[in-house]
Coordinates of C-alpha atoms and ligand atoms in Angstrom, one line a residue:
M1 CA -17.8 -33.4 30.6
T2 CA -15.9 -30.9 32.7
L3 CA -15.0 -27.7 30.9
T4 CA -11.2 -27.6 30.7
T5 CA -8.9 -24.8 29.6
R6 CA -5.1 -24.6 29.8
F7 CA -2.3 -22.1 29.7
A8 CA 0.6 -23.5 27.8
P9 CA 3.6 -21.2 27.9
S10 CA 7.0 -22.0 26.5
P11 CA 9.6 -21.3 29.2
T12 CA 11.9 -19.2 27.1
G13 CA 11.5 -15.9 29.0
Y14 CA 9.5 -14.4 31.8
L15 CA 5.7 -14.2 31.9
H16 CA 5.0 -11.1 29.9
V17 CA 1.7 -9.2 30.0
G18 CA 0.5 -10.8 26.9
G19 CA 1.0 -14.2 28.3
A20 CA -0.5 -13.1 31.6
R21 CA -3.6 -11.9 29.9
T22 CA -4.0 -15.1 28.0
A23 CA -3.6 -17.0 31.3
L24 CA -6.2 -14.7 32.9
Y25 CA -8.8 -15.2 30.2
S26 CA -8.2 -19.0 30.2
W27 CA -8.4 -19.1 34.0
L28 CA -11.5 -16.9 34.1
Y29 CA -13.4 -19.0 31.6
A30 CA -12.6 -22.2 33.6
K31 CA -13.5 -20.6 36.9
K32 CA -16.7 -19.1 35.6
N33 CA -17.8 -22.5 34.4
G34 CA -16.6 -24.5 37.4
G35 CA -14.0 -26.1 35.1
N36 CA -10.4 -27.2 35.2
F37 CA -7.5 -24.9 34.5
I38 CA -4.3 -26.7 33.5
L39 CA -0.8 -25.3 33.5
R40 CA 1.3 -27.0 30.9
I41 CA 4.9 -26.0 30.4
E42 CA 5.9 -26.5 26.7
D43 CA 9.6 -27.1 27.2
T44 CA 10.4 -29.2 24.2
D45 CA 12.7 -26.6 22.8
L46 CA 15.6 -27.7 25.0
E47 CA 18.0 -25.1 23.8
R48 CA 15.8 -22.1 24.6
S49 CA 13.9 -23.5 27.7
T50 CA 15.3 -22.7 31.1
Q51 CA 14.4 -23.5 34.7
A52 CA 14.6 -19.7 35.5
S53 CA 11.8 -19.1 33.0
V54 CA 9.7 -21.9 34.4
D55 CA 10.1 -20.2 37.9
A56 CA 9.3 -16.8 36.5
I57 CA 6.1 -18.0 34.9
M58 CA 4.9 -19.7 38.0
D59 CA 6.0 -16.8 40.2
G60 CA 4.0 -14.4 37.9
M61 CA 0.9 -16.6 38.0
T62 CA 1.1 -17.1 41.7
W63 CA 1.5 -13.3 42.3
L64 CA -1.6 -12.7 40.2
K65 CA -3.3 -15.6 42.0
L66 CA -4.2 -17.5 38.8
E67 CA -4.2 -20.8 40.5
W68 CA -4.1 -23.8 38.2
T69 CA -6.1 -26.9 39.2
H70 CA -3.9 -29.3 37.3
G71 CA -0.2 -29.4 36.6
P72 CA 2.3 -28.1 36.1
Y73 CA 2.8 -30.7 33.4
F74 CA 6.1 -30.7 31.4
Q75 CA 6.1 -31.8 27.8
T76 CA 9.7 -33.1 28.1
K77 CA 8.3 -35.7 30.5
C78 CA 5.9 -37.0 27.8
F79 CA 8.2 -38.0 24.9
D80 CA 7.1 -41.6 25.2
R81 CA 3.5 -40.7 24.7
Y82 CA 4.3 -38.5 21.7
K83 CA 6.3 -41.3 20.1
E84 CA 3.4 -43.6 20.7
V85 CA 1.0 -41.3 18.9
I86 CA 3.4 -40.8 16.0
E87 CA 3.6 -44.6 15.6
Q88 CA -0.2 -44.7 15.7
L89 CA -0.4 -42.2 12.9
L90 CA 2.2 -44.1 10.9
A91 CA 0.3 -47.3 11.4
S92 CA -3.0 -45.8 10.3
G93 CA -1.5 -44.3 7.2
D94 CA -2.0 -40.8 8.4
A95 CA 1.7 -40.1 8.6
Y96 CA 4.7 -41.1 6.5
R97 CA 8.5 -41.1 6.5
C98 CA 9.9 -38.4 4.2
Y99 CA 13.5 -38.8 3.0
S100 CA 13.7 -35.5 1.2
T101 CA 16.6 -33.4 2.5
A102 CA 16.0 -29.8 3.6
E103 CA 17.7 -28.6 0.4
E104 CA 15.4 -30.7 -1.8
V105 CA 12.4 -29.3 0.1
D106 CA 13.6 -25.8 -0.6
V107 CA 13.7 -26.6 -4.3
M108 CA 10.1 -28.0 -4.1
R109 CA 9.0 -24.8 -2.5
E110 CA 10.5 -22.7 -5.1
E111 CA 9.0 -24.8 -7.9
A112 CA 5.6 -24.6 -6.4
K113 CA 5.9 -20.8 -6.1
A114 CA 7.1 -20.5 -9.7
K115 CA 4.0 -22.3 -10.8
G116 CA 1.9 -19.7 -9.0
G117 CA 1.0 -22.0 -6.1
I118 CA 1.9 -21.6 -2.4
E119 CA 5.3 -22.7 -1.2
K120 CA 5.1 -26.2 0.1
Y121 CA 6.5 -29.7 0.2
N122 CA 5.3 -31.6 -2.9
G123 CA 4.3 -34.8 -1.1
L124 CA 7.0 -36.8 -2.9
W125 CA 7.2 -39.5 -0.2
R126 CA 3.5 -39.4 0.7
D127 CA 2.6 -42.7 -0.8
R128 CA 6.0 -44.4 -1.4
T129 CA 7.1 -47.6 0.1
D130 CA 10.6 -47.9 -1.4
H131 CA 12.2 -46.6 1.8
P132 CA 16.0 -46.4 1.8
A133 CA 17.5 -48.3 4.7
D134 CA 20.2 -46.0 5.9
K135 CA 19.0 -42.5 5.2
P136 CA 17.7 -40.1 7.8
F137 CA 14.0 -39.2 7.6
V138 CA 11.4 -37.0 9.1
I139 CA 7.8 -38.0 9.7
R140 CA 5.2 -35.9 8.0
F141 CA 1.5 -35.8 8.7
K142 CA -0.7 -36.6 5.7
N143 CA -2.7 -33.5 5.5
P144 CA -6.0 -33.9 3.6
L145 CA -5.6 -32.8 -0.1
A146 CA -9.0 -31.3 -0.6
G147 CA -11.8 -29.7 1.4
D148 CA -11.8 -26.9 4.0
V149 CA -11.0 -26.6 7.6
V150 CA -13.3 -24.4 9.5
I151 CA -12.2 -22.8 12.8
K152 CA -15.2 -21.9 14.8
D153 CA -13.4 -19.2 16.8
M154 CA -15.2 -17.9 19.8
V155 CA -13.6 -14.5 19.5
K156 CA -13.0 -14.1 15.7
G157 CA -16.0 -16.0 14.3
D158 CA -15.7 -18.7 11.7
I159 CA -12.4 -18.9 9.8
T160 CA -12.2 -21.1 6.8
I161 CA -8.9 -22.4 5.4
S162 CA -8.6 -24.6 2.3
N163 CA -6.6 -27.8 2.7
E164 CA -4.8 -26.9 -0.5
Q165 CA -3.1 -24.1 1.5
L166 CA -1.6 -26.6 3.9
D167 CA 1.6 -28.5 3.9
D168 CA 2.2 -32.1 5.0
L169 CA 3.7 -30.8 8.1
I170 CA 6.6 -32.4 10.0
I171 CA 5.5 -34.1 13.2
A172 CA 8.8 -35.7 14.1
R173 CA 12.3 -34.4 13.3
S174 CA 15.1 -36.6 12.0
D175 CA 16.3 -37.2 15.5
G176 CA 12.8 -38.5 16.4
T177 CA 11.8 -35.5 18.6
P178 CA 8.2 -34.4 18.1
T179 CA 7.3 -30.9 16.8
Y180 CA 5.2 -28.3 18.4
N181 CA 2.0 -29.0 16.5
L182 CA 2.1 -32.7 17.4
T183 CA 2.8 -32.2 21.1
V184 CA 0.0 -29.6 21.5
V185 CA -2.5 -31.9 19.8
V186 CA -1.5 -34.9 21.9
D187 CA -1.7 -33.0 25.1
D188 CA -4.9 -31.2 24.4
W189 CA -6.4 -34.5 23.5
D190 CA -5.0 -36.4 26.5
M191 CA -5.8 -33.6 28.9
K192 CA -9.4 -33.4 27.6
V193 CA -9.0 -29.7 26.9
S194 CA -12.4 -28.4 25.8
H195 CA -11.4 -24.8 25.2
V196 CA -8.1 -23.6 23.7
V197 CA -7.5 -20.0 24.6
R198 CA -4.4 -18.6 23.2
G199 CA -2.8 -15.6 21.3
D200 CA -3.9 -15.1 17.7
D201 CA -0.3 -15.6 16.7
H202 CA -1.1 -19.3 16.8
I203 CA -4.1 -19.0 14.4
S204 CA -2.1 -20.5 11.4
N205 CA -1.4 -23.6 13.5
T206 CA -5.0 -24.3 14.3
P207 CA -6.1 -25.9 11.0
K208 CA -3.1 -28.2 11.1
Q209 CA -3.9 -29.2 14.7
I210 CA -7.6 -29.7 13.8
N211 CA -6.6 -32.0 10.9
I212 CA -4.3 -34.1 13.2
L213 CA -7.0 -34.3 15.9
T214 CA -9.5 -35.5 13.2
A215 CA -7.1 -38.2 12.0
L216 CA -6.7 -39.4 15.6
G217 CA -10.5 -39.5 16.0
A218 CA -10.3 -37.0 18.8
D219 CA -12.9 -34.3 19.7
I220 CA -12.1 -30.9 18.4
P221 CA -11.9 -28.3 21.2
E222 CA -13.4 -24.9 20.9
Y223 CA -10.9 -22.2 20.1
A224 CA -10.6 -18.6 21.2
H225 CA -7.7 -16.7 19.7
I226 CA -7.0 -13.5 21.6
P227 CA -5.7 -10.5 19.7
M228 CA -2.2 -9.1 20.4
I229 CA -1.4 -6.3 22.8
L230 CA 0.3 -3.3 21.2
G231 CA 2.5 -0.7 22.8
D232 CA 1.5 2.9 23.2
D233 CA 3.0 3.4 19.8
G234 CA 0.8 0.9 18.0
K235 CA 3.6 -1.6 17.5
R236 CA 3.5 -5.1 19.0
L237 CA 4.3 -5.0 22.7
S238 CA 7.9 -5.8 23.4
K239 CA 10.7 -5.2 25.8
R240 CA 11.2 -1.8 24.1
H241 CA 8.0 -0.6 25.8
G242 CA 9.5 -0.9 29.2
A243 CA 8.3 -3.2 31.9
V244 CA 6.6 -6.1 30.3
G245 CA 7.5 -9.0 32.6
V246 CA 4.7 -9.4 35.2
M247 CA 7.1 -9.4 38.2
Q248 CA 8.5 -6.1 36.9
Y249 CA 5.1 -4.6 37.7
R250 CA 5.4 -5.8 41.2
D251 CA 8.8 -4.3 41.5
D252 CA 7.5 -1.0 40.1
G253 CA 4.8 -0.9 42.8
Y254 CA 1.6 -2.2 41.3
L255 CA -0.9 -4.3 43.2
P256 CA -1.7 -7.6 41.6
E257 CA -5.4 -6.7 41.7
A258 CA -4.6 -3.6 39.7
L259 CA -2.7 -5.4 37.0
L260 CA -5.3 -8.1 36.8
N261 CA -8.1 -5.5 36.5
Y262 CA -6.1 -3.6 33.9
L263 CA -5.4 -6.8 31.9
V264 CA -9.0 -8.0 31.9
R265 CA -10.1 -4.7 30.4
L266 CA -7.4 -4.8 27.8
G267 CA -9.3 -6.8 25.2
W268 CA -12.6 -7.3 26.9
S269 CA -15.4 -5.0 28.1
H270 CA -18.6 -5.1 30.0
G271 CA -20.5 -1.9 29.2
D272 CA -18.4 1.0 30.3
Q273 CA -17.4 -0.5 33.6
E274 CA -13.7 -0.2 34.4
I275 CA -13.3 -1.6 37.9
F276 CA -13.9 -5.4 38.4
S277 CA -13.3 -7.3 41.6
R278 CA -12.1 -10.9 41.1
E279 CA -15.6 -12.2 41.7
E280 CA -17.1 -9.8 39.3
M281 CA -14.6 -10.7 36.6
I282 CA -15.5 -14.4 37.0
E283 CA -19.2 -13.7 36.9
L284 CA -19.2 -11.3 33.9
F285 CA -16.3 -12.5 31.7
D286 CA -17.1 -14.3 28.5
L287 CA -14.8 -15.2 25.7
K288 CA -17.4 -14.2 23.1
D289 CA -17.2 -10.6 24.5
C290 CA -13.5 -10.3 23.8
N291 CA -12.4 -7.7 21.3
R292 CA -11.5 -8.9 17.8
A293 CA -8.9 -6.2 17.3
A294 CA -5.6 -5.7 19.0
S295 CA -5.5 -3.5 22.1
G296 CA -3.0 -0.8 23.0
F297 CA -1.2 -0.9 26.4
N298 CA -1.7 2.4 28.3
T299 CA 0.5 2.9 31.3
D300 CA -1.5 6.0 32.5
K301 CA -4.6 3.9 32.7
L302 CA -2.8 1.2 34.6
I303 CA -1.6 3.8 37.1
W304 CA -5.1 5.1 37.5
V305 CA -6.4 1.6 38.2
N306 CA -3.5 1.0 40.7
Q307 CA -4.4 4.2 42.5
H308 CA -8.0 3.1 42.7
Y309 CA -7.0 -0.2 44.4
M310 CA -4.5 1.4 46.8
K311 CA -7.2 3.8 48.0
T312 CA -10.1 1.4 48.2
M313 CA -8.7 -2.0 49.2
D314 CA -8.4 -3.0 52.9
P315 CA -5.4 -1.0 54.2
E316 CA -4.2 -4.1 56.0
Y317 CA -4.0 -5.9 52.7
V318 CA -2.3 -3.1 50.9
A319 CA 0.1 -2.9 53.8
E320 CA 1.3 -6.4 53.1
H321 CA 2.4 -5.4 49.7
L322 CA 3.9 -2.1 51.0
A323 CA 5.9 -4.1 53.5
W324 CA 7.6 -5.9 50.5
H325 CA 8.6 -2.5 49.0
M326 CA 9.8 -1.2 52.4
K327 CA 12.1 -4.2 52.7
E328 CA 13.2 -3.8 49.1
Q329 CA 14.3 -0.2 49.9
G330 CA 16.0 -1.3 53.0
I331 CA 13.6 0.4 55.4
D332 CA 13.2 -1.4 58.7
T333 CA 9.6 -1.0 59.8
T334 CA 9.9 -2.7 63.2
N335 CA 9.7 0.5 65.1
G336 CA 7.1 3.0 63.9
P337 CA 3.5 3.1 63.0
A338 CA 1.6 0.2 61.6
L339 CA 2.0 0.1 57.8
S340 CA -1.8 0.1 57.4
E341 CA -1.9 3.6 59.0
V342 CA 0.7 4.8 56.5
V343 CA -1.4 3.3 53.7
K344 CA -4.4 5.2 54.9
I345 CA -2.7 8.6 54.7
Q346 CA -0.4 8.1 51.7
A347 CA -2.6 6.1 49.3
D348 CA -4.0 9.2 47.6
R349 CA -0.6 10.9 47.3
V350 CA 1.2 8.4 45.1
K351 CA 1.0 6.4 41.9
T352 CA 2.6 3.2 43.1
L353 CA 3.6 1.3 46.3
K354 CA 7.2 1.9 45.4
E355 CA 6.6 5.6 45.6
M356 CA 4.6 5.1 48.8
A357 CA 7.6 3.4 50.4
Q358 CA 9.9 6.1 49.2
I359 CA 7.9 9.0 50.7
S360 CA 7.3 7.1 54.0
R361 CA 10.8 6.5 55.1
Y362 CA 10.7 9.3 57.8
F363 CA 8.1 7.3 59.8
Y364 CA 10.7 4.6 60.5
E365 CA 14.1 6.2 60.1
D366 CA 15.8 9.2 61.6
F367 CA 17.5 11.6 59.2
T368 CA 20.2 14.2 59.6
E369 CA 19.8 15.7 56.2
L370 CA 16.8 17.9 55.4
D371 CA 15.5 18.8 52.0
A372 CA 17.6 21.8 51.0
K373 CA 14.8 23.6 49.2
A374 CA 12.4 23.2 52.1
V375 CA 15.1 24.4 54.6
K376 CA 15.7 27.5 52.5
K377 CA 12.0 28.3 52.3
H378 CA 10.8 27.3 55.7
L379 CA 13.6 27.1 58.3
R380 CA 14.3 30.9 58.2
P381 CA 15.6 32.8 61.3
V382 CA 12.0 34.1 62.0
V383 CA 10.7 30.6 62.8
K384 CA 12.8 30.2 65.9
E385 CA 10.2 31.7 68.2
P386 CA 7.2 29.7 66.8
M387 CA 9.3 26.5 66.8
M388 CA 10.3 26.9 70.4
L389 CA 6.7 27.7 71.5
V390 CA 5.1 24.8 69.5
K391 CA 7.8 22.5 70.9
E392 CA 6.9 23.5 74.4
K393 CA 3.2 22.9 73.8
L394 CA 3.8 19.6 72.1
A395 CA 6.1 18.5 74.9
A396 CA 3.3 19.2 77.4
L397 CA 0.8 16.9 75.7
T398 CA -0.2 13.8 77.6
D399 CA -2.5 12.6 74.8
W400 CA -0.4 12.2 71.7
S401 CA -3.2 12.2 69.1
P402 CA -4.2 14.4 66.1
E403 CA -6.7 16.6 68.0
P404 CA -4.5 17.9 70.8
I405 CA -1.6 18.1 68.3
H406 CA -3.7 20.2 66.1
A407 CA -4.7 22.4 69.0
A408 CA -1.1 22.9 70.0
I409 CA -0.2 24.1 66.5
N410 CA -3.2 26.3 66.4
D411 CA -2.7 27.8 69.8
T412 CA 0.9 28.7 68.9
A413 CA -0.3 30.5 65.8
V414 CA -2.9 32.4 67.7
E415 CA -0.6 33.4 70.5
L416 CA 2.0 34.7 68.1
E417 CA -0.5 36.2 65.7
L418 CA 0.8 34.1 62.8
G419 CA -0.9 32.1 60.1
M420 CA -1.1 28.4 60.7
G421 CA 1.3 27.8 57.8
K422 CA 4.0 29.9 59.5
V423 CA 4.0 27.4 62.4
G424 CA 3.0 24.2 60.4
M425 CA 5.5 24.4 57.6
P426 CA 8.7 24.6 59.7
L427 CA 7.3 21.9 61.9
R428 CA 6.6 19.7 58.9
V429 CA 10.2 20.2 57.6
A430 CA 11.5 19.4 61.1
A431 CA 9.4 16.3 61.5
T432 CA 9.6 14.8 58.1
G433 CA 12.7 16.3 56.6
G434 CA 10.8 17.9 53.7
G435 CA 7.9 20.2 52.7
N436 CA 5.5 17.4 51.6
S437 CA 3.5 15.2 54.0
P438 CA -0.1 14.3 54.7
S439 CA -2.0 16.4 57.2
L440 CA 0.4 17.4 59.9
D441 CA -1.5 16.5 63.0
I442 CA -2.0 12.9 61.7
T443 CA 1.6 12.6 60.5
L444 CA 2.9 13.8 63.9
A445 CA 0.5 11.5 65.7
L446 CA 1.9 8.5 63.8
L447 CA 5.4 9.6 64.8
D448 CA 6.6 9.1 68.4
Q449 CA 6.3 12.2 70.6
K450 CA 9.9 12.0 71.8
K451 CA 11.0 11.6 68.2
V452 CA 9.1 14.7 67.1
L453 CA 10.7 16.8 69.9
E454 CA 14.1 15.6 68.9
R455 CA 13.5 16.4 65.3
I456 CA 12.4 19.9 66.3
D457 CA 15.7 20.3 68.1
Q458 CA 17.6 19.1 65.1
A459 CA 15.8 21.7 63.0
L460 CA 16.4 24.4 65.5
V461 CA 20.2 23.8 65.1
V462 CA 19.8 24.6 61.5
V463 CA 17.8 27.7 62.2
E464 CA 20.4 28.8 64.8
A465 CA 23.1 28.4 62.2
R466 CA 21.2 30.6 59.8
I467 CA 20.7 33.2 62.4
A468 CA 24.4 33.2 63.2
A469 CA 25.2 33.5 59.5
S470 CA 22.9 36.4 58.9
Ligands
LIG501 N1 3.6 -22.9 23.8 C1 3.0 -21.9 23.0 C2 3.5 -20.5 23.3 O1 4.1 -20.3 24.3 C3 1.5 -21.9 23.2 C4 0.8 -23.0 22.6 C5 -0.7 -23.0 22.7 O2 -1.2 -22.3 23.5 O3 -1.3 -23.8 22.0 O4 3.4 -19.6 22.5

C-alpha cells in the first residue's frame, strides 16, 4: 500500500506559518517514503470559506514548492458521498436520529455536570424507534459506551481516552449537512490516507474519528499531532505577532528556501544542524523526531537563515526573487547590471531581499537628490580638486572594470597626497547618492562609465554651490 498523507486546510484565511509547517511535515513524510501527498480543501463551512482563501493557500504552497500529488479536492463536491456514509451508519445501527432540541441538550449537559459527570448528551434517542413524523432531527453517531480508545501518536506517544468521556457526536445537522468529524473520516478513508499529520489542536477529535472509522470497518491511519507554534512572547502565534501569512514573508523579502528551512527546524531537529537543503530535509526528516512541546517563533533566527540563503544560493536564482521585489518597488531593471551581479555584492549587506532592492536602486535609476548627511560630510569644498582629477582619470579609462577603476582612485590619492577615503567617499556619494555601498571599484564597474561621469558632474554642482556659499 502506498503511504499517503494529506494537508486539509479550511479556506477561512490565508496560509499561516502553522499551517505551512503542518503542510511541510506532511509533504516531507510522503516525499521521504515515495508516497502520495493530497491537498484537500475543507470548505464545508460555507459561511466562512472563501475563494480568496483557497487561492491564498495554493499560492503559499506553490511559493514554498510543496507540490501535492493529488487534488485539490473540495469537500463541498462530496456531499453525496457523505450522505451515503451517513445512511450506511444509520442502516448498520451505528447512528441514529436525535430529536432533542438544542435547549434540551443544554439541560442534559447541566444535569450530567451536576451529577459530577462530564457534560454530554444523555443518549435519549439512542435506541428509540418512536420517531415523530414532522420534527427536525440531527443524526448522531453511536459512540461505544465502554472501553478505551488509544491514539498511537507518532509524535506524542500513546494517548488513551475512555469512551465514557465521549459524546454521541452529531454527524449530520438538522439541514442534513455533514459535520467536520464525519467528512474528515469519510475522506481519509476514501483517499486511503495512511498518515494523518495535523496540529495538536485536533487531538480531541481523534478518538471520535477512530470510533467512526472502526464502525465503518475502515483501517485506522497513523496519527502525528504537531505541537503549536508560539509567538516570541510565549502566546499562541496569531496576527498580533506580525506577519504570519506565508505570502507576507515573500513580501517582506524572505526566500522560500529560508522560510522552509526555518519552519522545518521549528519543531524538529537533527543533532544541532541548522541548515538543510530540500533534499536533506527529505532524507533526514522523521515524524518521530518531532518535538512534543510547542515551539516559539523567532524572527531573528529566520533573518539569520534568510541571510545564509541569500549569500550561499546561486546568485542567478536569488536574482529571480530580487527581480520580483524590484518590480514591486517600481524599479525598472532593464538598463543596468545583471541582477545576479547585484546579488553577489549586496547579499551580505542586508537582512532581506526587500532591503536589497531598496539599497540597489541607484544601479538602475538616476537621482537628483543626494543623501543630506552624506553631502554634509563628504561633499565639502575641499573635494573639488580630487573629484575633478579622479573624473579625468576615470574618463580616460578604456577598460571599465574594477582593477583600472581602483588604480584611477588610488593614483588620484597618491598624486594629491590624500588618503584613499578622501577621494573614495565623495566619489561614492556622487555615484550612489549616499555614503553606503559595496566596494567602490566593483560598484562603479557595475554602473555605466558615462553614467558615473555624469553623476560626478552632478555632485560637483553641489560642491560648487557650497564653495559659493562659504
Ligand atoms: N480542516 C482542518 C483545519 O483546517 C484540519 C483537519 C485535519 O487535518 O484533520 O484545521
